[in-house]
Amino acid sequence: MWPQPFFDALRDARRVLVAGAGGGFDVYAGLPLAFALMDAGRTVHLASLSIVHLHGLDRDVWIEPGIAAVTAATGGPDDYFPERTLARWLARHRLPDTVYAFPRTGVRPLRSAYRRLARRLGLDAIILVDGGTDLLLRGDEAALGTPVEDATSLAAVAGTPVPARLVASIGFGIDAYHGVNHVQVLENIAALDRAGAFLGAFTVPSQSTVAARYRAAVADAQAATPARPSLVNGQIAAALTGAAGDVELAGRTPGMSLFVNPLMTMYFTFDLAGLAARHLYLDAIRDTDDLLDVSHRIDRFRDTVTPRPRRAYPH
């Protein structure tokens, strides 16, 4: 058997934070990894860059500046609250039900929050998870998808000193809906491999208990949030049943065509520092305080580059 560098990097990690890079349901994309690590005896915590108005929550939810500890008992909006939806599912399945939620901020306050949480939990590792491939785009691609939250999280964790900092991307192909050219994603992965930052890819086995628990959590989230279901996790969950092609999913817009396929069940994994080092505008957003400033700086950066031409997959 050959080594798996991603799991080798976690060999000595006993306390691991699995964090969603983007807002909303990205934390769900980390659940298969979280369940596998729990089953291996690791202490696993979950976190999310939230798009909910967290400052409307009760004061006792705030355990540190910029960190809300959301549990099954937390109040808040009934129509859309992914972190609490997940916490309630975890509680019903007798799993630790705290999901740490970060407000939507720029890099500087988010980095401070990650550092506080790392100290509070005594973290050995942070796995930043992206549902899709936006996080793997360096900035000169034909389109960047929805990069603001992902880039903010990447820059924040890059500045958080823990022994192991890793990236896991699942849902290859999903971001075509946002204009991402996945040939360029593959080019980026190849470049990261040459730089020693690509830690390999592996599939979540569809017949495993890990996959079954993930599908159950996603189905619960879809039922709890019928007006805003996660199309990303819906496609990954569908792929984990062996579905393929233009499957019927809640949350589709009229005329939208899907291409669910087995590649969506694969985690592509990376050394976070290596990924950050190849990023072209990360330095420009490191001192931001809010996401609007992050967005403006990305736009200004895009004005300075000639995007790589879009290419069709040749096979």
Coordinates of C-alpha atoms in Angstrom, one line a residue:
M1 CA 0.0 0.0 0.0
W2 CA 1.2 3.5 -0.8
P3 CA 1.0 6.3 1.9
Q4 CA -1.9 8.8 2.1
P5 CA -0.2 12.1 2.9
F6 CA -3.4 13.8 4.1
F7 CA -3.9 11.2 6.9
D8 CA -0.2 11.1 7.5
A9 CA -0.4 14.8 8.3
L10 CA -3.1 14.0 10.9
R11 CA -1.3 11.1 12.5
D12 CA -0.4 12.9 15.7
A13 CA -3.5 15.2 15.8
R14 CA -5.9 14.4 18.7
R15 CA -8.0 17.6 18.6
V16 CA -9.2 18.6 15.2
L17 CA -11.4 21.4 13.9
V18 CA -13.3 20.7 10.7
A19 CA -14.4 24.2 9.4
G20 CA -16.5 25.2 6.5
A21 CA -14.7 27.7 4.4
G22 CA -17.7 29.4 2.8
G23 CA -20.9 30.5 4.4
G24 CA -24.1 28.5 4.8
F25 CA -23.9 24.7 4.5
D26 CA -20.1 24.3 3.7
V27 CA -19.6 22.8 7.1
Y28 CA -21.8 19.9 6.0
A29 CA -19.2 19.1 3.3
G30 CA -16.8 18.3 6.1
L31 CA -19.0 15.8 7.9
P32 CA -17.7 12.6 6.2
L33 CA -14.2 13.5 7.4
A34 CA -15.4 14.5 10.8
F35 CA -17.3 11.2 11.2
A36 CA -14.3 9.2 10.1
L37 CA -12.0 11.0 12.5
M38 CA -14.5 10.6 15.3
D39 CA -14.7 6.8 14.6
A40 CA -10.9 6.8 14.8
G41 CA -11.0 8.1 18.3
R42 CA -10.1 11.8 17.6
T43 CA -11.8 14.7 19.3
V44 CA -13.5 16.6 16.5
H45 CA -15.0 20.1 16.6
L46 CA -17.0 21.8 13.9
A47 CA -17.0 25.4 12.8
S48 CA -18.7 27.5 10.2
L49 CA -18.3 31.0 8.7
S50 CA -21.9 31.8 9.1
I51 CA -24.1 34.0 6.8
V52 CA -26.8 34.2 9.6
H53 CA -27.0 37.5 11.5
L54 CA -25.3 36.1 14.6
H55 CA -25.2 39.4 16.5
G56 CA -29.0 38.9 17.0
L57 CA -28.4 35.9 19.1
D58 CA -28.4 35.9 22.9
R59 CA -25.3 37.2 24.6
D60 CA -24.6 33.9 26.4
V61 CA -23.9 32.2 23.0
W62 CA -20.7 34.3 22.6
I63 CA -17.9 32.4 24.3
E64 CA -15.1 34.6 22.9
P65 CA -15.1 37.8 20.7
G66 CA -16.1 36.7 17.3
I67 CA -17.0 33.1 18.3
A68 CA -20.6 31.9 18.9
A69 CA -21.1 28.4 20.3
V70 CA -24.3 27.2 18.6
T71 CA -26.0 24.2 20.1
A72 CA -29.3 22.5 19.6
A73 CA -30.8 24.8 22.3
T74 CA -29.7 28.0 20.7
G75 CA -32.4 30.5 19.7
G76 CA -32.4 32.4 16.4
P77 CA -34.1 32.5 13.0
D78 CA -36.4 29.6 12.2
D79 CA -36.2 29.7 8.4
Y80 CA -32.4 29.5 7.9
F81 CA -29.8 28.7 10.5
P82 CA -27.5 25.9 9.1
E83 CA -25.3 25.8 12.2
R84 CA -28.2 25.2 14.5
T85 CA -29.8 22.8 12.1
L86 CA -26.6 20.7 12.2
A87 CA -26.4 21.0 16.0
R88 CA -29.9 19.7 16.4
W89 CA -29.2 16.7 14.1
L90 CA -26.0 16.0 16.0
A91 CA -27.9 16.1 19.3
R92 CA -30.6 13.7 18.1
H93 CA -27.8 11.3 17.2
R94 CA -26.1 11.6 20.5
L95 CA -23.1 13.4 19.1
P96 CA -21.4 16.6 20.5
D97 CA -23.8 19.3 19.3
T98 CA -21.7 22.4 19.4
V99 CA -21.0 24.1 16.1
Y100 CA -18.8 27.2 16.4
A101 CA -20.0 30.0 14.2
F102 CA -18.0 33.0 13.0
P103 CA -19.7 36.2 11.9
R104 CA -19.2 37.4 8.3
T105 CA -16.1 39.6 8.7
G106 CA -12.9 40.4 6.9
V107 CA -9.7 38.5 7.4
R108 CA -8.3 40.3 10.4
P109 CA -11.2 39.7 12.8
L110 CA -11.7 36.2 11.5
R111 CA -8.0 35.3 12.0
S112 CA -8.3 36.6 15.6
A113 CA -11.3 34.4 16.2
Y114 CA -9.6 31.3 14.7
R115 CA -6.6 32.0 17.0
R116 CA -8.8 32.3 20.1
L117 CA -10.7 29.1 19.2
A118 CA -7.4 27.2 18.6
R119 CA -6.1 28.2 22.0
R120 CA -9.4 27.5 23.7
L121 CA -9.7 24.0 22.2
G122 CA -6.0 23.2 22.2
L123 CA -6.2 22.3 18.5
D124 CA -3.6 20.1 16.9
A125 CA -5.1 20.6 13.4
I126 CA -7.6 22.6 11.3
I127 CA -9.1 21.1 8.2
L128 CA -10.7 23.9 6.1
V129 CA -13.4 22.3 3.9
D130 CA -14.9 23.6 0.7
G131 CA -18.1 22.2 -0.9
G132 CA -17.0 22.7 -4.5
T133 CA -13.7 24.0 -5.8
D134 CA -13.7 27.8 -5.3
L135 CA -11.1 27.5 -2.7
L136 CA -8.6 26.0 -5.2
L137 CA -8.8 29.0 -7.5
R138 CA -5.7 31.3 -7.3
G139 CA -7.2 34.4 -8.9
D140 CA -6.3 34.4 -12.6
E141 CA -8.9 31.9 -13.8
A142 CA -11.6 32.6 -16.3
A143 CA -14.1 32.9 -13.4
L144 CA -13.7 32.7 -9.7
G145 CA -17.1 31.4 -8.7
T146 CA -18.0 32.8 -5.3
P147 CA -14.6 33.5 -3.8
V148 CA -15.2 36.1 -1.0
E149 CA -15.9 33.9 2.0
D150 CA -13.6 31.1 0.8
A151 CA -10.6 33.4 0.4
T152 CA -11.3 35.1 3.7
S153 CA -11.3 31.8 5.5
L154 CA -8.1 30.7 3.7
A155 CA -6.3 33.8 4.7
A156 CA -7.5 33.6 8.3
V157 CA -6.4 30.0 8.8
A158 CA -3.1 30.6 7.0
G159 CA -2.4 33.1 9.9
T160 CA -3.5 30.7 12.7
P161 CA -0.6 28.8 14.2
V162 CA -1.5 25.2 14.8
P163 CA 0.6 22.1 14.0
A164 CA -1.4 20.9 11.0
R165 CA -3.4 23.1 8.6
L166 CA -5.1 21.3 5.8
V167 CA -7.6 21.9 3.0
A168 CA -10.2 19.4 1.7
S169 CA -12.4 20.1 -1.3
I170 CA -15.3 17.9 -2.2
G171 CA -17.9 18.2 -5.0
F172 CA -15.7 18.5 -8.1
G173 CA -17.7 20.0 -10.9
I174 CA -20.4 21.6 -8.9
D175 CA -19.1 25.2 -9.4
A176 CA -19.7 25.0 -13.1
Y177 CA -23.1 26.6 -12.1
H178 CA -21.0 29.7 -11.1
G179 CA -18.9 29.7 -14.2
V180 CA -15.8 27.9 -12.9
N181 CA -13.8 26.2 -15.6
H182 CA -12.8 22.9 -14.1
V183 CA -10.0 22.3 -16.6
Q184 CA -8.3 25.2 -14.8
V185 CA -9.0 23.6 -11.4
L186 CA -7.2 20.5 -12.7
E187 CA -4.3 22.7 -13.9
N188 CA -4.1 24.3 -10.4
I189 CA -4.1 20.9 -8.7
A190 CA -1.2 19.8 -11.0
A191 CA 0.7 23.0 -10.1
L192 CA 0.1 22.4 -6.4
D193 CA 1.3 18.8 -6.9
R194 CA 4.6 20.1 -8.4
A195 CA 5.0 22.4 -5.5
G196 CA 4.5 19.6 -3.0
A197 CA 1.2 20.9 -1.6
F198 CA -1.2 18.3 -3.1
L199 CA -1.8 15.6 -0.5
G200 CA -3.9 13.3 -2.7
A201 CA -7.5 12.5 -3.4
F202 CA -9.8 9.8 -2.1
T203 CA -13.4 8.8 -2.4
V204 CA -16.0 8.6 0.4
P205 CA -17.2 5.0 0.0
S206 CA -20.9 5.2 -0.8
Q207 CA -21.7 2.0 1.2
S208 CA -20.0 3.2 4.3
T209 CA -21.6 4.3 7.6
V210 CA -19.8 7.6 7.2
A211 CA -21.7 8.2 3.9
A212 CA -25.0 7.1 5.4
R213 CA -24.7 9.5 8.2
Y214 CA -23.7 12.3 5.9
R215 CA -26.7 11.6 3.6
A216 CA -29.0 11.6 6.7
A217 CA -27.6 14.9 7.9
V218 CA -28.1 16.5 4.4
A219 CA -31.6 15.1 4.1
D220 CA -32.5 16.6 7.5
A221 CA -31.0 20.0 6.5
Q222 CA -33.0 20.0 3.3
A223 CA -36.2 19.3 5.2
A224 CA -35.5 21.9 7.8
T225 CA -34.6 24.6 5.2
P226 CA -37.0 23.9 2.3
A227 CA -36.8 27.5 1.0
R228 CA -33.0 27.5 0.9
P229 CA -31.7 23.9 0.6
S230 CA -28.0 23.3 -0.2
L231 CA -27.6 22.4 -3.8
V232 CA -24.0 21.7 -3.3
N233 CA -24.5 19.1 -0.5
G234 CA -27.6 17.8 -2.3
Q235 CA -25.5 16.9 -5.4
I236 CA -22.7 15.3 -3.3
A237 CA -25.3 13.3 -1.3
A238 CA -26.9 12.2 -4.6
A239 CA -23.6 11.1 -6.0
L240 CA -23.1 9.0 -2.8
T241 CA -26.1 7.0 -3.8
G242 CA -24.7 6.1 -7.2
A243 CA -26.9 8.7 -9.0
A244 CA -25.6 10.3 -12.1
G245 CA -26.6 12.9 -14.6
D246 CA -29.4 15.5 -14.4
V247 CA -31.0 14.2 -11.2
E248 CA -34.0 15.9 -9.6
L249 CA -33.0 17.9 -6.5
A250 CA -34.7 20.5 -4.3
G251 CA -33.3 24.0 -4.8
R252 CA -32.9 23.8 -8.5
T253 CA -33.8 26.9 -10.5
P254 CA -35.9 26.5 -13.6
G255 CA -33.9 25.4 -16.7
M256 CA -30.9 24.4 -14.6
S257 CA -29.2 21.3 -15.7
L258 CA -27.0 19.2 -13.4
F259 CA -24.3 16.7 -14.0
V260 CA -24.1 14.6 -10.9
N261 CA -21.2 12.1 -11.1
P262 CA -18.8 10.0 -9.0
L263 CA -16.1 12.7 -9.0
M264 CA -18.3 14.7 -6.6
T265 CA -17.7 12.1 -3.9
M266 CA -14.0 12.7 -3.9
Y267 CA -12.0 14.8 -1.4
F268 CA -9.0 16.6 -3.0
T269 CA -6.7 17.5 -0.2
F270 CA -3.9 20.0 0.2
D271 CA -1.4 21.5 2.6
L272 CA -3.0 24.8 3.5
A273 CA 0.2 26.8 3.6
G274 CA 1.2 25.5 0.2
L275 CA -2.2 26.4 -1.3
A276 CA -2.0 29.9 0.3
A277 CA 1.5 30.5 -1.0
R278 CA 0.3 30.1 -4.6
H279 CA -2.7 32.4 -4.2
L280 CA -2.3 35.6 -6.2
Y281 CA -4.4 38.1 -4.1
L282 CA -4.3 36.7 -0.6
D283 CA -1.8 39.3 0.5
A284 CA -4.1 42.0 -0.7
I285 CA -6.9 40.9 1.6
R286 CA -5.0 40.0 4.8
D287 CA -5.7 43.3 6.6
T288 CA -9.4 43.6 5.7
D289 CA -12.0 44.0 8.4
D290 CA -15.2 43.3 6.5
L291 CA -16.3 41.2 3.6
L292 CA -17.3 44.2 1.5
D293 CA -13.7 45.3 1.5
V294 CA -12.6 41.7 0.6
S295 CA -14.9 41.8 -2.4
H296 CA -13.7 45.2 -3.5
R297 CA -10.1 44.2 -3.3
I298 CA -10.7 41.0 -5.3
D299 CA -12.4 43.2 -8.0
R300 CA -9.5 45.5 -8.1
F301 CA -7.1 42.6 -8.4
R302 CA -9.1 41.2 -11.3
D303 CA -8.7 44.5 -13.1
T304 CA -4.9 44.0 -13.1
V305 CA -4.8 40.5 -14.6
T306 CA -5.6 38.9 -17.9
P307 CA -7.6 35.8 -17.0
R308 CA -6.4 32.5 -18.4
P309 CA -8.5 31.5 -21.4
R310 CA -11.4 29.1 -20.7
R311 CA -10.7 25.5 -22.0
A312 CA -13.0 22.7 -22.7
Y313 CA -12.3 19.3 -21.2
P314 CA -10.7 17.4 -24.1
H315 CA -11.9 13.8 -23.4

